[in-house]
Coordinates of C-alpha atoms and ligand atoms in Angstrom, one line a residue:
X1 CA 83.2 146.1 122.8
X2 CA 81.2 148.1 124.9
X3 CA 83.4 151.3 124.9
X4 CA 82.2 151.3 121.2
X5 CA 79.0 150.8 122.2
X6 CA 79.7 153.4 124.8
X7 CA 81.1 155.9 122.0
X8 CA 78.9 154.8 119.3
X9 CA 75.4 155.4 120.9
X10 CA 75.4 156.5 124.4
X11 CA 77.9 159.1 124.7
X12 CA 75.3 161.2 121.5
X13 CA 72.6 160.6 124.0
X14 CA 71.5 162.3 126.8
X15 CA 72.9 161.0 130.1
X16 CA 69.4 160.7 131.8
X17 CA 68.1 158.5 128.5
X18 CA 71.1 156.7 127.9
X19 CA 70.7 155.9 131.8
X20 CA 67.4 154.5 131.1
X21 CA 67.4 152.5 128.0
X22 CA 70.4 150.5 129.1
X23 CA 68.8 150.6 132.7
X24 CA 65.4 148.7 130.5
X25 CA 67.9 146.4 128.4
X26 CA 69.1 145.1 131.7
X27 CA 65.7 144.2 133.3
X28 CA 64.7 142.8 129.8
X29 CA 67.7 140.4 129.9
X30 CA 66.8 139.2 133.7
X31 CA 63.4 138.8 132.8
X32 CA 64.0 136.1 130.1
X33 CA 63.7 133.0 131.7
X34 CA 67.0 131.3 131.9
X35 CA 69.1 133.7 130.4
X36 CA 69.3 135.6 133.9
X37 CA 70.8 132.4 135.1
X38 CA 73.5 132.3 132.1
X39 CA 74.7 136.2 132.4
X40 CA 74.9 135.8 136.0
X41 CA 77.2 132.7 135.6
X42 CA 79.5 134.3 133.3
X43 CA 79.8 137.6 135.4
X44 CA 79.2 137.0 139.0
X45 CA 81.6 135.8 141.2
X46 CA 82.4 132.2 142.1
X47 CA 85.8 132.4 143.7
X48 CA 85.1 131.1 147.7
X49 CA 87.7 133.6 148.5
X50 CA 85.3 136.6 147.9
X51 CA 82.7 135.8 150.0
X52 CA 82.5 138.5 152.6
X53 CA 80.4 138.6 156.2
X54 CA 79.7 142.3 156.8
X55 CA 76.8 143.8 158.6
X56 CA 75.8 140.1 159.8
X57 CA 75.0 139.3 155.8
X58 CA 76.8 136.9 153.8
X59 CA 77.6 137.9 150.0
X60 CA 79.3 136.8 147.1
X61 CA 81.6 139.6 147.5
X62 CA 82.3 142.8 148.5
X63 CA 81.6 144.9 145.6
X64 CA 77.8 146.7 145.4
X65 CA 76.3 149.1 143.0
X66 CA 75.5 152.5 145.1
X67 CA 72.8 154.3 145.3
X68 CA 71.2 156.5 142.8
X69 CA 70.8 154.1 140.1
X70 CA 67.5 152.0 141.0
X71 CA 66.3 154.3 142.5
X72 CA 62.8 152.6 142.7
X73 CA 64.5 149.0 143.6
X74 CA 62.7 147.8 139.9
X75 CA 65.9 146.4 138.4
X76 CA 67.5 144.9 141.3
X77 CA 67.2 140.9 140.1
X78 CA 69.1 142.7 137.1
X79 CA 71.8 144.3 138.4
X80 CA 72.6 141.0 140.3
X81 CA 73.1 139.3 137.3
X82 CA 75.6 141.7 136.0
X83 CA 77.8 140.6 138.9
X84 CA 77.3 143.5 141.8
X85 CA 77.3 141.5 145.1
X86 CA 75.1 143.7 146.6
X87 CA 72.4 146.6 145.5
X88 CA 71.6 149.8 147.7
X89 CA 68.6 151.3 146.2
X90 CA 67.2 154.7 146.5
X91 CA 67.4 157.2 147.7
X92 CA 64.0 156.9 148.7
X93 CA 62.0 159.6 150.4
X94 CA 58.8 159.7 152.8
X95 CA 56.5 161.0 149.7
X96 CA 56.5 160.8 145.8
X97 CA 58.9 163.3 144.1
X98 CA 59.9 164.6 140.6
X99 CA 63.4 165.9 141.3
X100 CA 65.0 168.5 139.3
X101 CA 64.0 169.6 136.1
X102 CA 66.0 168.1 133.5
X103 CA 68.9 168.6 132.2
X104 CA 70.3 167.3 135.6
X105 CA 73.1 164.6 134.7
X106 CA 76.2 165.7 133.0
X107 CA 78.9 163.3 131.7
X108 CA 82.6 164.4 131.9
X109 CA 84.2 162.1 129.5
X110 CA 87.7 163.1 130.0
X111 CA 87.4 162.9 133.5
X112 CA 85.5 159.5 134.2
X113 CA 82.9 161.5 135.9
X114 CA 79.4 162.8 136.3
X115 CA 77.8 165.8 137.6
X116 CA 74.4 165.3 139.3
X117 CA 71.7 166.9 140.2
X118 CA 68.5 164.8 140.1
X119 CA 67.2 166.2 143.2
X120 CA 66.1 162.4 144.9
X121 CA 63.5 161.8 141.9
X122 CA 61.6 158.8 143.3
X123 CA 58.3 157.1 143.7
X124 CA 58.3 157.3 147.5
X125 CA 58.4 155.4 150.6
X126 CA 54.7 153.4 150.1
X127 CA 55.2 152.6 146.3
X128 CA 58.9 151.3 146.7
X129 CA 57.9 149.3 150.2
X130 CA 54.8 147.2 148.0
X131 CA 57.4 146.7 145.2
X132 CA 59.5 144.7 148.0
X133 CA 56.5 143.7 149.9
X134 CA 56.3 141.9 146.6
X135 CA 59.5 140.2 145.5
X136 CA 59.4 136.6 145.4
X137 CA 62.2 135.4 148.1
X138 CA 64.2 132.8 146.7
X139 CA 68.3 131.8 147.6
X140 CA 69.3 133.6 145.0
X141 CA 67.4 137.0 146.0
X142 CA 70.7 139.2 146.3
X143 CA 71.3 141.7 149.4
X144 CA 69.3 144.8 149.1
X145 CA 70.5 147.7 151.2
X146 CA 67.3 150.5 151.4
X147 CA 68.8 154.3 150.9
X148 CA 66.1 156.9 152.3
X149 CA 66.5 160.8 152.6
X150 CA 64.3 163.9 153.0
X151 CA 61.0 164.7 150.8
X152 CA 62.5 168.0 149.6
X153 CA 59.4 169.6 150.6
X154 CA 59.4 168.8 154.4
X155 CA 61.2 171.5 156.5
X156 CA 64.5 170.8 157.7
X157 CA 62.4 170.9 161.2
X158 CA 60.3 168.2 160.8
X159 CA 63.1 165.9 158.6
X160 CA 63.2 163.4 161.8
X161 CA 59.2 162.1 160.9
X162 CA 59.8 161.5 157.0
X163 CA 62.6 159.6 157.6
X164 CA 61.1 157.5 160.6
X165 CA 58.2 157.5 158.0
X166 CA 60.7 155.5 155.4
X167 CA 61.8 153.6 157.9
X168 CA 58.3 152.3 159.4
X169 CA 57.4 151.5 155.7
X170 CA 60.6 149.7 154.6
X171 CA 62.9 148.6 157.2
X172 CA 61.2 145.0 156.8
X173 CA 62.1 144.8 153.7
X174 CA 66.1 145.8 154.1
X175 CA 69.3 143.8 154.9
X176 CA 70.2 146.9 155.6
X177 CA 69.1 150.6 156.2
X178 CA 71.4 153.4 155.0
X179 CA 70.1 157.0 156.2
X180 CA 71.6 159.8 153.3
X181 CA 72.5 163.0 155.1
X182 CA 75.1 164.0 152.4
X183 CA 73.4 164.7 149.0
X184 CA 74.0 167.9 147.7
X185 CA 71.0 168.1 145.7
X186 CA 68.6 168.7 148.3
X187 CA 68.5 172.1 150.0
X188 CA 69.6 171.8 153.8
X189 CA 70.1 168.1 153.8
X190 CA 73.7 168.3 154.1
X191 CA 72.8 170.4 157.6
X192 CA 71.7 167.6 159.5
X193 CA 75.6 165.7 159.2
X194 CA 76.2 168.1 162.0
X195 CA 76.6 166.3 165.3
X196 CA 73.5 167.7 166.9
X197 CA 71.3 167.0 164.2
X198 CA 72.1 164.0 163.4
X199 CA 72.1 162.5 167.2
X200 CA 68.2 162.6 167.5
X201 CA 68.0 162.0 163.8
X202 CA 69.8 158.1 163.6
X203 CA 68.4 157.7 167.4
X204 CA 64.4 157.8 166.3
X205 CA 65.1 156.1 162.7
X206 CA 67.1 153.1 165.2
X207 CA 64.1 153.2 166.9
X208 CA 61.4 153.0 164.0
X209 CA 63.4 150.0 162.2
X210 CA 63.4 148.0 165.6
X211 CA 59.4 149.0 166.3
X212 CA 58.8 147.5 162.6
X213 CA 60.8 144.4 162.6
X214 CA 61.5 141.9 164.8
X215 CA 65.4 141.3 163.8
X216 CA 67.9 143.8 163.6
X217 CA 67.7 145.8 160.7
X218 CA 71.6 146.8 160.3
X219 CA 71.8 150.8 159.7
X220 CA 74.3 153.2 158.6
X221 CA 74.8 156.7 157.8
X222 CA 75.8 157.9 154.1
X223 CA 78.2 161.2 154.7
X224 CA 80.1 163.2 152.2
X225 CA 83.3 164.0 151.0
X226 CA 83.1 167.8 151.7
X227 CA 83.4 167.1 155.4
X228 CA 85.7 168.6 157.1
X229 CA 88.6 166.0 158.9
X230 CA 87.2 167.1 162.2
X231 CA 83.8 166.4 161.1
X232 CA 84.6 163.1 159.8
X233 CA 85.7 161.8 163.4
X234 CA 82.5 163.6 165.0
X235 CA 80.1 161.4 163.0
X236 CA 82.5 158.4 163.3
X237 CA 82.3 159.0 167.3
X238 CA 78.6 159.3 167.1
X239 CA 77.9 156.2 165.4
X240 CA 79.7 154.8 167.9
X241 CA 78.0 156.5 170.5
X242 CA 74.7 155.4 169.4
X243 CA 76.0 151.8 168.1
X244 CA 75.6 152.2 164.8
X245 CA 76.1 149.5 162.5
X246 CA 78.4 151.2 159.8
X247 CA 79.2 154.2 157.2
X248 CA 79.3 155.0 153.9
X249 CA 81.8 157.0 152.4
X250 CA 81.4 159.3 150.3
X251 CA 78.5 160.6 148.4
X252 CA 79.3 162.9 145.5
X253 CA 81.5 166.3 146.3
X254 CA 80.0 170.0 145.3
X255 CA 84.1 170.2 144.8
X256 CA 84.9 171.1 141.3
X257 CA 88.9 170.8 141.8
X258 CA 91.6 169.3 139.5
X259 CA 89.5 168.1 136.4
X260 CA 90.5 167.8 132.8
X261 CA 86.9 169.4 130.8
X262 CA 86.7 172.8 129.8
X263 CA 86.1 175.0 133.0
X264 CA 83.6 176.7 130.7
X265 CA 81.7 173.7 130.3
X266 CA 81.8 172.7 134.2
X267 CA 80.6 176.2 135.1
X268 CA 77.6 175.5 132.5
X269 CA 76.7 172.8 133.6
X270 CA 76.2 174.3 137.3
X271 CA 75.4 172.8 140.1
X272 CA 75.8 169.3 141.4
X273 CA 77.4 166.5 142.5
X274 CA 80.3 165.6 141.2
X275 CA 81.3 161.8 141.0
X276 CA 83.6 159.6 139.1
X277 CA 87.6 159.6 139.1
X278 CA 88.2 162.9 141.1
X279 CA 86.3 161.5 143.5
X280 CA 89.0 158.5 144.2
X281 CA 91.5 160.5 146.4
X282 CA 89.2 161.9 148.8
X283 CA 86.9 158.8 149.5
X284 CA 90.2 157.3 150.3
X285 CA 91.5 159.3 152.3
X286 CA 88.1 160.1 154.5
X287 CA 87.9 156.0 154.3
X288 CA 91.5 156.5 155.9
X289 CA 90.2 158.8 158.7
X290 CA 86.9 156.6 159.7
X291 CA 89.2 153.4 159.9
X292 CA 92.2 155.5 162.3
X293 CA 89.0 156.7 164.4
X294 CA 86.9 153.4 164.4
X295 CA 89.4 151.1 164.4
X296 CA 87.3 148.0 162.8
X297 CA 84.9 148.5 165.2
X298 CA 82.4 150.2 162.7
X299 CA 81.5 148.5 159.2
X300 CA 83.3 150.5 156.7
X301 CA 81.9 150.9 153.3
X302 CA 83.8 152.9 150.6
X303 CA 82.5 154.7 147.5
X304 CA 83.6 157.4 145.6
X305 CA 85.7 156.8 142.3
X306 CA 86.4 153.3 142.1
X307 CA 87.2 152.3 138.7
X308 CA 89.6 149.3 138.4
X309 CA 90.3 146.3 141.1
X310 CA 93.6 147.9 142.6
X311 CA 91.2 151.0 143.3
X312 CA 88.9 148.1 145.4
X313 CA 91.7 146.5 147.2
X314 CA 93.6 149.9 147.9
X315 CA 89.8 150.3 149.6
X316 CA 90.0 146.7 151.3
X317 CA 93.0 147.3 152.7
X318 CA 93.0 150.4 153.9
X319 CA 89.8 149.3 156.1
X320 CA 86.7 148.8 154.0
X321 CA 84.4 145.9 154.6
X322 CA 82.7 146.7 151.6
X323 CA 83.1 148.9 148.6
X324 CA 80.8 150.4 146.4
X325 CA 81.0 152.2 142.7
X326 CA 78.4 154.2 140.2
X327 CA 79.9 156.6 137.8
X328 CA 82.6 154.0 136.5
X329 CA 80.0 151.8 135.7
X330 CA 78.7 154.2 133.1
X331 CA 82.1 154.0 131.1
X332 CA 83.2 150.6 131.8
X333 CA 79.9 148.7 131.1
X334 CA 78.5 145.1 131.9
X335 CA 81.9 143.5 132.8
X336 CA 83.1 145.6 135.1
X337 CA 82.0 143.6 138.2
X338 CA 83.7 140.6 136.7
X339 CA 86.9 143.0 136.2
X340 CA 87.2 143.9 139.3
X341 CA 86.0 140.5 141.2
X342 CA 89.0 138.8 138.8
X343 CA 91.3 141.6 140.0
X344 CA 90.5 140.8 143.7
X345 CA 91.4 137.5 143.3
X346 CA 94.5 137.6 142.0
X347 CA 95.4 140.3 144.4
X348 CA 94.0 138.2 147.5
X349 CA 96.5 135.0 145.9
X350 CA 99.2 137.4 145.1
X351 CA 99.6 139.2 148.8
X352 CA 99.3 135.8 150.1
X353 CA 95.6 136.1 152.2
X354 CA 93.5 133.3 152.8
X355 CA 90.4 135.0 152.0
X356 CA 89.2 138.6 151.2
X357 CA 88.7 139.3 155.1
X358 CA 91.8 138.5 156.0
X359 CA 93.1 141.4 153.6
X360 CA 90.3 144.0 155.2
X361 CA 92.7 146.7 156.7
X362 CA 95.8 145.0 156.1
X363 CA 97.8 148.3 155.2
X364 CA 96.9 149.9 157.9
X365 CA 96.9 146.9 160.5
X366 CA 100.8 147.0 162.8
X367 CA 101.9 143.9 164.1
X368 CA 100.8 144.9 167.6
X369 CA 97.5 144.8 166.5
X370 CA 97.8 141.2 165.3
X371 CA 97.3 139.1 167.6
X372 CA 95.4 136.7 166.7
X373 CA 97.1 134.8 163.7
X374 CA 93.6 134.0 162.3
X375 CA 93.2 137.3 161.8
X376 CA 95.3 137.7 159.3
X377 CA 96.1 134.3 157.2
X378 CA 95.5 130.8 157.8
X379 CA 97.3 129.9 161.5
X380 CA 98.9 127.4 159.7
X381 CA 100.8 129.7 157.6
X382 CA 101.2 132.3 159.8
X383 CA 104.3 131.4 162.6
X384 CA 104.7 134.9 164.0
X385 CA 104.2 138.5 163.9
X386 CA 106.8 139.1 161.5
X387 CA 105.5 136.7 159.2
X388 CA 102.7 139.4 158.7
X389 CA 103.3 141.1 155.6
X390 CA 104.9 144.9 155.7
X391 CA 102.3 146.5 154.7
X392 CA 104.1 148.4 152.0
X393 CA 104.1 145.2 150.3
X394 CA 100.8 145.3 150.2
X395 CA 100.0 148.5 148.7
X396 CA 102.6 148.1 146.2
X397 CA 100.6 147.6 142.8
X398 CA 103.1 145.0 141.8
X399 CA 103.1 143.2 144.4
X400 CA 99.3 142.5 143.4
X401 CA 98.5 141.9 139.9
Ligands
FMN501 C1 73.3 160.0 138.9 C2 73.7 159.7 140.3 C3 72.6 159.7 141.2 C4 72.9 159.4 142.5 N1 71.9 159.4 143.4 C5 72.2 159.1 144.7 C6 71.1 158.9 145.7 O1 69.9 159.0 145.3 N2 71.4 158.6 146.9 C7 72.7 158.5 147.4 O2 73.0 158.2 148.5 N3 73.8 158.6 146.5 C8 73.5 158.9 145.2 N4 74.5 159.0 144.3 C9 75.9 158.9 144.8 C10 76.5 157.5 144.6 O3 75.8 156.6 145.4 C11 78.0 157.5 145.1 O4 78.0 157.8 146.5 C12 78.8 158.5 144.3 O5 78.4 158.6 143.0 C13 80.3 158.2 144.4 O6 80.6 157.0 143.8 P1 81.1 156.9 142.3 O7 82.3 157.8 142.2 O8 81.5 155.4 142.1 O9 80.0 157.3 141.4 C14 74.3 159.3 143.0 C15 75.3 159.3 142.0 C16 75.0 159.6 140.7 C17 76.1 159.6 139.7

């Protein structure tokens, strides 16, 4: 139904109005009294074996819509109802910006991806801290994670005071903080990933989220999937170092590798991020490399490419607390969150796990790091380390339907 929706209106349209309207259809549909209440029941989750604890939160699940697509936090009540656990908004910056001119979203059909360059197009730190200020808190006010990045106009000198400006203004107001180094969209930002700049960088907005709230404001880095291996473990060893709470992986690539669409047509379209499909191998795999480094010491949170629920669980047990998807939701429409939370489920029953944390890092877990049998599945079913399932049985697709 909706990929003839999807092929009937808003593949003619322009990506950026297409993004829109259905973006104002959404927050229509939550705003009709009661109707909110019935979408949400048919597509968010009720199964007790998604609920996830991550980053000292408790949601309905695992799986949150990433930032980049409310970017203003004015649809969040919305996107809940379609199903995502969890919604990151932003990225927000210190002051007011445009972004790019437009055109600066591109939709690769045959690849089940999209090339980006809106340039952080937002209505700034103040603005988007009175829209929270502002939210009625109720029990069913879903988990807001608060993106912020660079005013592209600031020098790459004086990046440290417009972030701690974003943080002063709307750490109070997060469940949890992410700071975006890894956008490709803004000149220089991608600089400050390096070890040196980011140090001071994390270390003063730490410091501004606890000067402006009383409770620990939960805060992790965004990094992207054009870092180097080496560079991966840096950052992962400095959030240690500075007790982070997590990291996001990945933002979009400037990588242009692999895809189906006319290379004449990728090279028109010009610069970018690119995110979607050809995303999925590398998230994985720098996923792979933060959860050998950290060791589940670290919240994990993977996005880049997820499409289906075998791509969240391949994410869940190879060592993500959470996962996190965009571009697919583009071409799979309103029911993918109820896809995918179905598809966990069955996978969850079908490997045998109690609950979805019990699967977090089950591939890459050995027995010698099991030893407590409540780590892994109820004690009662688990009588010794051999019990533990291989995990090759795990990551076998059939073993998980
Ligand atoms: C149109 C668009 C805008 C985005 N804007 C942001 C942003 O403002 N901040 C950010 O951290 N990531 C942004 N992203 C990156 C996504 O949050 C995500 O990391 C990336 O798209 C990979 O996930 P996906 O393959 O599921 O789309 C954007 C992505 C897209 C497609």
């Amino acid at each position: 139904m909706y990929k003839f929706l999807f092929d009937l209106v808003f593949k003619k349209m322009d990506p950026e109005k297409a993004h829109h309207l259905a973006f104002f259809w959404i927050r229509l549909a939550s705003s009709v009294p009661g109707l909110r209440t019935l979408v949400r029941l048919v597509l968010a989750p009720r199964d007790r074996a998604l609920r996830t604890r991550a980053l000292g939160l408790d949601l309905p699940g695992p799986f949150g819509l990433a930032a980049g697509f409310d970017k203003n936090g004015v649809g969040i009540d919305g996107l809940a109802m379609l199903g995502f656990d969890y919604v990151e908004i932003g990225t927000i910056t210190g002051e007011p910006q445009p972004g790019n001119p437009a055109p600066r979203l591109f939709r690769l059909v045959e690849d089940r991806a999209l090339i980006n360059r809106m340039g952080f197009n937002n209505q700034g730190s103040a603005r988007v801290a009175a829209r929270l200020a502002a939210r009625p808190h109720t029990s069913s006010t879903p988990v807001i994670g608060v993106n912020i990045g660079k005013t592209k106009v600031v020098e790459e000198a004086d990046a440290v005071a417009d972030y701690v400006k974003s943080t002063e203004r709307l750490a109070k107001y997060a469940d949890y903080l992410v700071v975006n180094v890894s956008s490709p969209n803004t000149p220089g930002l991608r600089n400050l990933q390096a070890v040196d700049h980011l140090r001071p960088l994390l270390a003063a907005v730490r410091e501004a989220a606890d000067r402006a709230t009383a409770h620990h404001v939960p805060l992790l880095v965004k990094i992207a999937p054009d870092l180097a291996d080496e560079d991966v473990d840096a950052v992962a060893d400095l959030a240690l170092e500075l007790g982070l709470d997590g990291i996001i992986a990945t933002n979009t690539t400037i990588g242009r590798e692999g895809l189906r669409a006319d290379p004449e047509r990728v090279e028109e379209i010009g610069m970018g991020g690119l995110s979607g499909a050809p995303l999925k191998a590398r998230a994985l795999e720098v996923l792979q490399l933060l959860r050998a480094r950290t060791g589940g010491r670290l919240t994990l949170v993977s996005v880049g490419g997820v499409e289906t629920a075998e791509d969240a669980w391949q994410r869940i047990i190879h060592g993500a607390d959470l996962v996190q998807g965009y571009s697919a939701f583009i071409y799979e429409g309103p029911f993918w969150c109820r896809r995918i939370h179905r598809g966990l489920s069955a996978r969850i029953r079908a490997a045998g796990f109690r609950d979805l944390a019990a699967a977090v890092g089950s591939a890459v877990r050995d027995a010698s790091d099991v030893r407590d049998a409540s780590d892994v599945r109820d004690a009662s079913d688990v009588r010794d380390a051999s019990d533990v399932r291989d995990a090759s049985d795990v990551r076998d697709p059939k073993n998980a339907s």
